[in-house]
């Protein structure tokens, strides 16, 4: 094997992961190989990342021992069936296919293949992913370390029991959509108050970014920072009163819970 890492599928998420791995020093471009069915996409990945590309999934498995399965959930089974004869206990298969359980993946592989299931999220595209992962039956401690290192190169990640990945899906998997809605609504409020649309949207997005950065870097409770902004009889407490009366807090809690339950339902089907 001449490569350290191989990607089956070279879509947006795979591209983001490869970029993160290269820029953080996890590997060099020459240690990566990716398969992709679309010729234009292959050319783009080779040109922009400098990694080896191929149209043949089997070539990836022959060249690399750590395989990232980055295909749509509906084609996971046929792809694994194709690769099964070449995959053995010396391979680590990392799946980022949404909703596809470890037991399903392992059922399509030979015994002993090490499997790790990852739940990344969309901000992986900008190196700010919030991910979680679970280990399969044959996965080893060094496999956990490998996956942690890869995912840390594009954000933050937590090793969890697989049963918790539905909760992760409801929170960080679906969560970016909730925040985009918040940004859009804040910008609309700015426009209503008289701001130009482009200014309002930038201020809204930067405000969300700044608040998140404060929680992550100062390491306090969100309520602590909220109270720092909320002066007695001031503007912020008046806005908070409106949000509480509208049930925004409860709606966000319910949204995460509903998405997590839907993830569980989809996993069963």
PDB file of C-alpha atoms in Angstrom:
ATOM      1  CA  UNK A   1       0.000   0.000   0.000  1.00  0.00           C
ATOM      2  CA  UNK A   2       1.490   3.316  -1.093  1.00  0.00           C
ATOM      3  CA  UNK A   3      -1.049   5.695   0.474  1.00  0.00           C
ATOM      4  CA  UNK A   4      -2.045   6.361   4.079  1.00  0.00           C
ATOM      5  CA  UNK A   5      -5.628   7.434   3.432  1.00  0.00           C
ATOM      6  CA  UNK A   6      -8.184   6.697   0.736  1.00  0.00           C
ATOM      7  CA  UNK A   7     -11.554   8.321   0.079  1.00  0.00           C
ATOM      8  CA  UNK A   8     -14.413   6.513  -1.629  1.00  0.00           C
ATOM      9  CA  UNK A   9     -16.256   9.513  -3.021  1.00  0.00           C
ATOM     10  CA  UNK A  10     -14.826  13.005  -3.393  1.00  0.00           C
ATOM     11  CA  UNK A  11     -17.814  15.267  -2.759  1.00  0.00           C
ATOM     12  CA  UNK A  12     -17.902  18.440  -0.681  1.00  0.00           C
ATOM     13  CA  UNK A  13     -17.509  16.759   2.708  1.00  0.00           C
ATOM     14  CA  UNK A  14     -14.668  14.543   1.497  1.00  0.00           C
ATOM     15  CA  UNK A  15     -12.950  17.572  -0.034  1.00  0.00           C
ATOM     16  CA  UNK A  16     -13.267  19.478   3.245  1.00  0.00           C
ATOM     17  CA  UNK A  17     -11.798  16.578   5.206  1.00  0.00           C
ATOM     18  CA  UNK A  18      -8.883  16.179   2.812  1.00  0.00           C
ATOM     19  CA  UNK A  19      -8.161  19.927   2.949  1.00  0.00           C
ATOM     20  CA  UNK A  20      -8.167  19.844   6.740  1.00  0.00           C
ATOM     21  CA  UNK A  21      -5.939  16.789   6.889  1.00  0.00           C
ATOM     22  CA  UNK A  22      -3.411  18.373   4.530  1.00  0.00           C
ATOM     23  CA  UNK A  23      -3.394  21.850   6.079  1.00  0.00           C
ATOM     24  CA  UNK A  24      -3.074  20.509   9.637  1.00  0.00           C
ATOM     25  CA  UNK A  25      -0.249  18.155   8.750  1.00  0.00           C
ATOM     26  CA  UNK A  26      -2.156  14.914   9.348  1.00  0.00           C
ATOM     27  CA  UNK A  27      -0.882  13.833   5.953  1.00  0.00           C
ATOM     28  CA  UNK A  28       0.692  15.164   2.768  1.00  0.00           C
ATOM     29  CA  UNK A  29      -1.226  15.336  -0.538  1.00  0.00           C
ATOM     30  CA  UNK A  30       0.871  12.469  -1.858  1.00  0.00           C
ATOM     31  CA  UNK A  31      -0.435  10.231   0.946  1.00  0.00           C
ATOM     32  CA  UNK A  32      -4.044  10.584  -0.207  1.00  0.00           C
ATOM     33  CA  UNK A  33      -6.020   8.886  -2.954  1.00  0.00           C
ATOM     34  CA  UNK A  34      -9.691   9.463  -3.799  1.00  0.00           C
ATOM     35  CA  UNK A  35     -12.148   7.796  -6.137  1.00  0.00           C
ATOM     36  CA  UNK A  36     -14.847   9.781  -7.907  1.00  0.00           C
ATOM     37  CA  UNK A  37     -17.250   8.837 -10.697  1.00  0.00           C
ATOM     38  CA  UNK A  38     -17.587  12.348 -12.160  1.00  0.00           C
ATOM     39  CA  UNK A  39     -14.573  13.167 -14.395  1.00  0.00           C
ATOM     40  CA  UNK A  40     -14.823  16.935 -13.858  1.00  0.00           C
ATOM     41  CA  UNK A  41     -14.853  16.430 -10.106  1.00  0.00           C
ATOM     42  CA  UNK A  42     -11.795  14.177 -10.302  1.00  0.00           C
ATOM     43  CA  UNK A  43      -9.928  16.819 -12.275  1.00  0.00           C
ATOM     44  CA  UNK A  44     -10.925  19.508  -9.771  1.00  0.00           C
ATOM     45  CA  UNK A  45      -9.770  17.486  -6.742  1.00  0.00           C
ATOM     46  CA  UNK A  46      -6.457  16.583  -8.388  1.00  0.00           C
ATOM     47  CA  UNK A  47      -5.842  20.193  -9.452  1.00  0.00           C
ATOM     48  CA  UNK A  48      -6.799  21.938  -6.210  1.00  0.00           C
ATOM     49  CA  UNK A  49      -5.587  19.436  -3.599  1.00  0.00           C
ATOM     50  CA  UNK A  50      -2.785  17.643  -5.427  1.00  0.00           C
ATOM     51  CA  UNK A  51      -4.027  14.197  -4.374  1.00  0.00           C
ATOM     52  CA  UNK A  52      -4.178  11.084  -6.547  1.00  0.00           C
ATOM     53  CA  UNK A  53      -7.590  10.441  -8.091  1.00  0.00           C
ATOM     54  CA  UNK A  54      -9.182   7.485  -9.811  1.00  0.00           C
ATOM     55  CA  UNK A  55     -12.533   6.305 -11.100  1.00  0.00           C
ATOM     56  CA  UNK A  56     -11.952   2.882  -9.524  1.00  0.00           C
ATOM     57  CA  UNK A  57     -13.012   2.266  -5.901  1.00  0.00           C
ATOM     58  CA  UNK A  58     -11.011  -0.953  -5.825  1.00  0.00           C
ATOM     59  CA  UNK A  59      -7.797   0.932  -6.584  1.00  0.00           C
ATOM     60  CA  UNK A  60      -8.346   3.071  -3.494  1.00  0.00           C
ATOM     61  CA  UNK A  61      -8.625  -0.013  -1.268  1.00  0.00           C
ATOM     62  CA  UNK A  62      -5.525  -1.547  -2.819  1.00  0.00           C
ATOM     63  CA  UNK A  63      -3.543   1.641  -2.238  1.00  0.00           C
ATOM     64  CA  UNK A  64      -4.657   2.691   1.272  1.00  0.00           C
ATOM     65  CA  UNK A  65      -5.317   0.984   4.595  1.00  0.00           C
ATOM     66  CA  UNK A  66      -7.536   3.717   6.062  1.00  0.00           C
ATOM     67  CA  UNK A  67     -10.637   4.183   3.935  1.00  0.00           C
ATOM     68  CA  UNK A  68     -13.133   7.029   4.334  1.00  0.00           C
ATOM     69  CA  UNK A  69     -16.520   5.993   2.965  1.00  0.00           C
ATOM     70  CA  UNK A  70     -17.945   9.293   1.716  1.00  0.00           C
ATOM     71  CA  UNK A  71     -20.851   8.213  -0.476  1.00  0.00           C
ATOM     72  CA  UNK A  72     -24.613   8.731  -0.300  1.00  0.00           C
ATOM     73  CA  UNK A  73     -26.375   6.428   2.189  1.00  0.00           C
ATOM     74  CA  UNK A  74     -28.409   4.738  -0.538  1.00  0.00           C
ATOM     75  CA  UNK A  75     -25.304   3.388  -2.295  1.00  0.00           C
ATOM     76  CA  UNK A  76     -23.327   2.286   0.760  1.00  0.00           C
ATOM     77  CA  UNK A  77     -24.434  -1.354   0.378  1.00  0.00           C
ATOM     78  CA  UNK A  78     -23.412  -1.839  -3.289  1.00  0.00           C
ATOM     79  CA  UNK A  79     -20.116  -0.011  -2.731  1.00  0.00           C
ATOM     80  CA  UNK A  80     -19.265  -2.213   0.254  1.00  0.00           C
ATOM     81  CA  UNK A  81     -20.296  -5.333  -1.626  1.00  0.00           C
ATOM     82  CA  UNK A  82     -17.893  -4.322  -4.397  1.00  0.00           C
ATOM     83  CA  UNK A  83     -15.035  -3.743  -1.975  1.00  0.00           C
ATOM     84  CA  UNK A  84     -15.655  -6.645   0.417  1.00  0.00           C
ATOM     85  CA  UNK A  85     -13.235  -9.102  -1.288  1.00  0.00           C
ATOM     86  CA  UNK A  86     -10.357  -6.604  -0.868  1.00  0.00           C
ATOM     87  CA  UNK A  87     -11.084  -5.441   2.676  1.00  0.00           C
ATOM     88  CA  UNK A  88      -9.547  -7.281   5.619  1.00  0.00           C
ATOM     89  CA  UNK A  89      -8.453  -6.811   9.210  1.00  0.00           C
ATOM     90  CA  UNK A  90      -5.625  -4.532   8.098  1.00  0.00           C
ATOM     91  CA  UNK A  91      -8.184  -1.973   6.888  1.00  0.00           C
ATOM     92  CA  UNK A  92      -9.951   0.748   8.842  1.00  0.00           C
ATOM     93  CA  UNK A  93     -13.237   1.889   7.274  1.00  0.00           C
ATOM     94  CA  UNK A  94     -14.497   5.294   8.406  1.00  0.00           C
ATOM     95  CA  UNK A  95     -18.067   5.942   7.284  1.00  0.00           C
ATOM     96  CA  UNK A  96     -19.510   9.453   7.083  1.00  0.00           C
ATOM     97  CA  UNK A  97     -22.714   8.201   5.418  1.00  0.00           C
ATOM     98  CA  UNK A  98     -25.570   9.784   7.384  1.00  0.00           C
ATOM     99  CA  UNK A  99     -27.804   7.398   9.281  1.00  0.00           C
ATOM    100  CA  UNK A 100     -26.043   4.176   8.219  1.00  0.00           C
ATOM    101  CA  UNK A 101     -25.465   2.086  11.323  1.00  0.00           C
ATOM    102  CA  UNK A 102     -22.276   0.240  12.164  1.00  0.00           C
ATOM    103  CA  UNK A 103     -24.089  -3.092  12.178  1.00  0.00           C
ATOM    104  CA  UNK A 104     -25.243  -2.498   8.584  1.00  0.00           C
ATOM    105  CA  UNK A 105     -21.717  -1.659   7.445  1.00  0.00           C
ATOM    106  CA  UNK A 106     -20.189  -4.633   9.260  1.00  0.00           C
ATOM    107  CA  UNK A 107     -22.808  -6.964   7.772  1.00  0.00           C
ATOM    108  CA  UNK A 108     -21.514  -6.072   4.288  1.00  0.00           C
ATOM    109  CA  UNK A 109     -17.856  -6.662   5.191  1.00  0.00           C
ATOM    110  CA  UNK A 110     -15.639  -9.536   6.228  1.00  0.00           C
ATOM    111  CA  UNK A 111     -15.203 -10.219   9.932  1.00  0.00           C
ATOM    112  CA  UNK A 112     -12.329  -8.256  11.418  1.00  0.00           C
ATOM    113  CA  UNK A 113     -12.573  -5.131   9.264  1.00  0.00           C
ATOM    114  CA  UNK A 114     -12.335  -2.205  11.671  1.00  0.00           C
ATOM    115  CA  UNK A 115     -15.292   0.163  11.307  1.00  0.00           C
ATOM    116  CA  UNK A 116     -15.873   3.647  12.715  1.00  0.00           C
ATOM    117  CA  UNK A 117     -19.055   5.610  12.075  1.00  0.00           C
ATOM    118  CA  UNK A 118     -18.789   9.403  11.997  1.00  0.00           C
ATOM    119  CA  UNK A 119     -21.491  12.055  12.213  1.00  0.00           C
ATOM    120  CA  UNK A 120     -19.879  15.238  10.827  1.00  0.00           C
ATOM    121  CA  UNK A 121     -21.753  18.445  10.072  1.00  0.00           C
ATOM    122  CA  UNK A 122     -21.849  21.020   7.296  1.00  0.00           C
ATOM    123  CA  UNK A 123     -19.363  23.550   8.788  1.00  0.00           C
ATOM    124  CA  UNK A 124     -16.715  20.916   8.079  1.00  0.00           C
ATOM    125  CA  UNK A 125     -16.618  22.797   4.760  1.00  0.00           C
ATOM    126  CA  UNK A 126     -14.974  25.756   6.523  1.00  0.00           C
ATOM    127  CA  UNK A 127     -12.925  23.793   9.048  1.00  0.00           C
ATOM    128  CA  UNK A 128     -15.415  24.314  11.880  1.00  0.00           C
ATOM    129  CA  UNK A 129     -17.134  20.951  12.146  1.00  0.00           C
ATOM    130  CA  UNK A 130     -18.792  19.663  15.315  1.00  0.00           C
ATOM    131  CA  UNK A 131     -18.555  15.878  14.952  1.00  0.00           C
ATOM    132  CA  UNK A 132     -19.024  12.673  16.896  1.00  0.00           C
ATOM    133  CA  UNK A 133     -18.003   9.132  16.149  1.00  0.00           C
ATOM    134  CA  UNK A 134     -18.570   5.580  17.379  1.00  0.00           C
ATOM    135  CA  UNK A 135     -16.367   2.512  17.155  1.00  0.00           C
ATOM    136  CA  UNK A 136     -17.366  -0.807  15.644  1.00  0.00           C
ATOM    137  CA  UNK A 137     -16.741  -4.245  17.150  1.00  0.00           C
ATOM    138  CA  UNK A 138     -13.245  -4.711  15.735  1.00  0.00           C
ATOM    139  CA  UNK A 139     -12.019  -1.109  16.039  1.00  0.00           C
ATOM    140  CA  UNK A 140      -8.916  -0.570  18.175  1.00  0.00           C
ATOM    141  CA  UNK A 141      -7.668   2.262  20.372  1.00  0.00           C
ATOM    142  CA  UNK A 142      -5.299   3.377  17.628  1.00  0.00           C
ATOM    143  CA  UNK A 143      -8.295   3.590  15.261  1.00  0.00           C
ATOM    144  CA  UNK A 144     -10.019   5.894  17.730  1.00  0.00           C
ATOM    145  CA  UNK A 145      -6.884   8.044  17.838  1.00  0.00           C
ATOM    146  CA  UNK A 146      -6.699   8.109  14.031  1.00  0.00           C
ATOM    147  CA  UNK A 147     -10.296   9.250  13.646  1.00  0.00           C
ATOM    148  CA  UNK A 148      -9.922  11.810  16.413  1.00  0.00           C
ATOM    149  CA  UNK A 149      -6.871  13.269  14.675  1.00  0.00           C
ATOM    150  CA  UNK A 150      -8.658  13.453  11.317  1.00  0.00           C
ATOM    151  CA  UNK A 151     -11.784  15.086  12.707  1.00  0.00           C
ATOM    152  CA  UNK A 152      -9.841  17.506  14.906  1.00  0.00           C
ATOM    153  CA  UNK A 153      -8.225  18.772  11.696  1.00  0.00           C
ATOM    154  CA  UNK A 154     -11.616  20.120  10.563  1.00  0.00           C
ATOM    155  CA  UNK A 155     -13.158  21.134  13.898  1.00  0.00           C
ATOM    156  CA  UNK A 156     -13.942  19.340  17.157  1.00  0.00           C
ATOM    157  CA  UNK A 157     -15.050  15.746  17.701  1.00  0.00           C
ATOM    158  CA  UNK A 158     -16.210  13.446  20.494  1.00  0.00           C
ATOM    159  CA  UNK A 159     -16.053   9.653  20.740  1.00  0.00           C
ATOM    160  CA  UNK A 160     -19.478   8.425  21.885  1.00  0.00           C
ATOM    161  CA  UNK A 161     -21.596   5.286  22.035  1.00  0.00           C
ATOM    162  CA  UNK A 162     -23.411   4.790  18.745  1.00  0.00           C
ATOM    163  CA  UNK A 163     -26.803   5.115  20.474  1.00  0.00           C
ATOM    164  CA  UNK A 164     -25.983   8.795  21.082  1.00  0.00           C
ATOM    165  CA  UNK A 165     -25.314   9.631  17.425  1.00  0.00           C
ATOM    166  CA  UNK A 166     -29.019  10.303  16.816  1.00  0.00           C
ATOM    167  CA  UNK A 167     -28.840  13.011  19.493  1.00  0.00           C
ATOM    168  CA  UNK A 168     -25.727  14.390  17.783  1.00  0.00           C
ATOM    169  CA  UNK A 169     -27.651  14.414  14.501  1.00  0.00           C
ATOM    170  CA  UNK A 170     -30.453  16.420  16.099  1.00  0.00           C
ATOM    171  CA  UNK A 171     -28.034  18.915  17.663  1.00  0.00           C
ATOM    172  CA  UNK A 172     -24.940  19.486  15.533  1.00  0.00           C
ATOM    173  CA  UNK A 173     -26.055  17.642  12.396  1.00  0.00           C
ATOM    174  CA  UNK A 174     -29.257  19.626  11.965  1.00  0.00           C
ATOM    175  CA  UNK A 175     -28.162  22.534  14.154  1.00  0.00           C
ATOM    176  CA  UNK A 176     -26.504  24.642  11.440  1.00  0.00           C
ATOM    177  CA  UNK A 177     -29.911  25.009   9.754  1.00  0.00           C
ATOM    178  CA  UNK A 178     -31.376  26.346  13.006  1.00  0.00           C
ATOM    179  CA  UNK A 179     -28.579  28.887  13.286  1.00  0.00           C
ATOM    180  CA  UNK A 180     -28.919  29.957   9.648  1.00  0.00           C
ATOM    181  CA  UNK A 181     -32.564  30.653  10.446  1.00  0.00           C
ATOM    182  CA  UNK A 182     -31.500  32.714  13.474  1.00  0.00           C
ATOM    183  CA  UNK A 183     -29.002  34.686  11.371  1.00  0.00           C
ATOM    184  CA  UNK A 184     -31.626  35.339   8.708  1.00  0.00           C
ATOM    185  CA  UNK A 185     -34.158  36.454  11.316  1.00  0.00           C
ATOM    186  CA  UNK A 186     -31.661  38.750  13.068  1.00  0.00           C
ATOM    187  CA  UNK A 187     -30.768  40.301   9.716  1.00  0.00           C
ATOM    188  CA  UNK A 188     -34.463  40.804   8.928  1.00  0.00           C
ATOM    189  CA  UNK A 189     -34.818  42.551  12.265  1.00  0.00           C
ATOM    190  CA  UNK A 190     -31.938  44.823  11.386  1.00  0.00           C
ATOM    191  CA  UNK A 191     -33.540  45.668   8.054  1.00  0.00           C
ATOM    192  CA  UNK A 192     -36.839  46.373   9.830  1.00  0.00           C
ATOM    193  CA  UNK A 193     -34.961  48.772  12.098  1.00  0.00           C
ATOM    194  CA  UNK A 194     -33.467  50.563   9.078  1.00  0.00           C
ATOM    195  CA  UNK A 195     -30.146  48.854   8.282  1.00  0.00           C
ATOM    196  CA  UNK A 196     -29.096  48.018   4.701  1.00  0.00           C
ATOM    197  CA  UNK A 197     -29.526  44.296   3.973  1.00  0.00           C
ATOM    198  CA  UNK A 198     -25.827  43.557   3.412  1.00  0.00           C
ATOM    199  CA  UNK A 199     -24.832  45.358   6.623  1.00  0.00           C
ATOM    200  CA  UNK A 200     -27.566  43.627   8.639  1.00  0.00           C
ATOM    201  CA  UNK A 201     -26.610  40.166   7.400  1.00  0.00           C
ATOM    202  CA  UNK A 202     -22.908  40.652   8.105  1.00  0.00           C
ATOM    203  CA  UNK A 203     -23.608  42.046  11.572  1.00  0.00           C
ATOM    204  CA  UNK A 204     -25.972  39.144  12.316  1.00  0.00           C
ATOM    205  CA  UNK A 205     -23.523  36.480  11.176  1.00  0.00           C
ATOM    206  CA  UNK A 206     -20.586  38.081  12.987  1.00  0.00           C
ATOM    207  CA  UNK A 207     -22.679  38.406  16.146  1.00  0.00           C
ATOM    208  CA  UNK A 208     -23.465  34.672  16.121  1.00  0.00           C
ATOM    209  CA  UNK A 209     -19.805  33.877  15.378  1.00  0.00           C
ATOM    210  CA  UNK A 210     -18.590  36.141  18.172  1.00  0.00           C
ATOM    211  CA  UNK A 211     -21.008  34.727  20.723  1.00  0.00           C
ATOM    212  CA  UNK A 212     -20.015  31.148  19.828  1.00  0.00           C
ATOM    213  CA  UNK A 213     -16.314  32.033  19.973  1.00  0.00           C
ATOM    214  CA  UNK A 214     -16.806  33.565  23.424  1.00  0.00           C
ATOM    215  CA  UNK A 215     -18.474  30.402  24.779  1.00  0.00           C
ATOM    216  CA  UNK A 216     -15.783  28.154  23.306  1.00  0.00           C
ATOM    217  CA  UNK A 217     -12.735  30.206  24.275  1.00  0.00           C
ATOM    218  CA  UNK A 218     -13.679  31.874  27.561  1.00  0.00           C
ATOM    219  CA  UNK A 219     -15.180  28.570  28.774  1.00  0.00           C
ATOM    220  CA  UNK A 220     -18.107  29.991  30.692  1.00  0.00           C
ATOM    221  CA  UNK A 221     -21.784  29.027  30.763  1.00  0.00           C
ATOM    222  CA  UNK A 222     -23.883  30.719  28.054  1.00  0.00           C
ATOM    223  CA  UNK A 223     -26.155  32.155  30.753  1.00  0.00           C
ATOM    224  CA  UNK A 224     -23.142  33.891  32.307  1.00  0.00           C
ATOM    225  CA  UNK A 225     -22.382  35.748  29.089  1.00  0.00           C
ATOM    226  CA  UNK A 226     -26.059  36.506  28.497  1.00  0.00           C
ATOM    227  CA  UNK A 227     -26.247  38.159  31.919  1.00  0.00           C
ATOM    228  CA  UNK A 228     -23.156  40.250  31.124  1.00  0.00           C
ATOM    229  CA  UNK A 229     -24.992  41.771  28.140  1.00  0.00           C
ATOM    230  CA  UNK A 230     -28.344  42.157  29.912  1.00  0.00           C
ATOM    231  CA  UNK A 231     -28.356  45.427  31.861  1.00  0.00           C
ATOM    232  CA  UNK A 232     -31.211  46.333  34.225  1.00  0.00           C
ATOM    233  CA  UNK A 233     -34.105  47.982  32.358  1.00  0.00           C
ATOM    234  CA  UNK A 234     -31.970  48.020  29.206  1.00  0.00           C
ATOM    235  CA  UNK A 235     -32.461  47.106  25.574  1.00  0.00           C
ATOM    236  CA  UNK A 236     -31.287  43.499  25.790  1.00  0.00           C
ATOM    237  CA  UNK A 237     -33.619  42.461  28.616  1.00  0.00           C
ATOM    238  CA  UNK A 238     -36.513  43.923  26.640  1.00  0.00           C
ATOM    239  CA  UNK A 239     -35.493  41.790  23.664  1.00  0.00           C
ATOM    240  CA  UNK A 240     -35.083  38.737  25.912  1.00  0.00           C
ATOM    241  CA  UNK A 241     -38.609  39.263  27.254  1.00  0.00           C
ATOM    242  CA  UNK A 242     -39.955  39.084  23.710  1.00  0.00           C
ATOM    243  CA  UNK A 243     -37.972  35.905  22.954  1.00  0.00           C
ATOM    244  CA  UNK A 244     -39.150  34.205  26.144  1.00  0.00           C
ATOM    245  CA  UNK A 245     -42.785  35.137  25.473  1.00  0.00           C
ATOM    246  CA  UNK A 246     -42.447  33.698  21.970  1.00  0.00           C
ATOM    247  CA  UNK A 247     -41.076  30.428  23.372  1.00  0.00           C
ATOM    248  CA  UNK A 248     -37.844  30.556  21.362  1.00  0.00           C
ATOM    249  CA  UNK A 249     -35.869  28.604  23.988  1.00  0.00           C
ATOM    250  CA  UNK A 250     -38.459  25.823  24.121  1.00  0.00           C
ATOM    251  CA  UNK A 251     -38.773  25.739  20.339  1.00  0.00           C
ATOM    252  CA  UNK A 252     -35.027  25.165  19.912  1.00  0.00           C
ATOM    253  CA  UNK A 253     -35.053  22.395  22.532  1.00  0.00           C
ATOM    254  CA  UNK A 254     -38.000  20.761  20.769  1.00  0.00           C
ATOM    255  CA  UNK A 255     -36.308  21.107  17.364  1.00  0.00           C
ATOM    256  CA  UNK A 256     -33.227  19.198  18.542  1.00  0.00           C
ATOM    257  CA  UNK A 257     -35.389  16.527  20.154  1.00  0.00           C
ATOM    258  CA  UNK A 258     -37.613  16.154  17.074  1.00  0.00           C
ATOM    259  CA  UNK A 259     -34.637  15.867  14.729  1.00  0.00           C
ATOM    260  CA  UNK A 260     -33.002  13.276  16.992  1.00  0.00           C
ATOM    261  CA  UNK A 261     -36.180  11.196  17.046  1.00  0.00           C
ATOM    262  CA  UNK A 262     -36.471  11.443  13.270  1.00  0.00           C
ATOM    263  CA  UNK A 263     -32.882  10.261  12.946  1.00  0.00           C
ATOM    264  CA  UNK A 264     -33.761   7.222  15.044  1.00  0.00           C
ATOM    265  CA  UNK A 265     -36.770   6.495  12.811  1.00  0.00           C
ATOM    266  CA  UNK A 266     -34.716   6.765   9.636  1.00  0.00           C
ATOM    267  CA  UNK A 267     -32.064   4.484  11.109  1.00  0.00           C
ATOM    268  CA  UNK A 268     -34.661   1.767  11.697  1.00  0.00           C
ATOM    269  CA  UNK A 269     -35.864   1.973   8.104  1.00  0.00           C
TER     270      UNK A 269
END
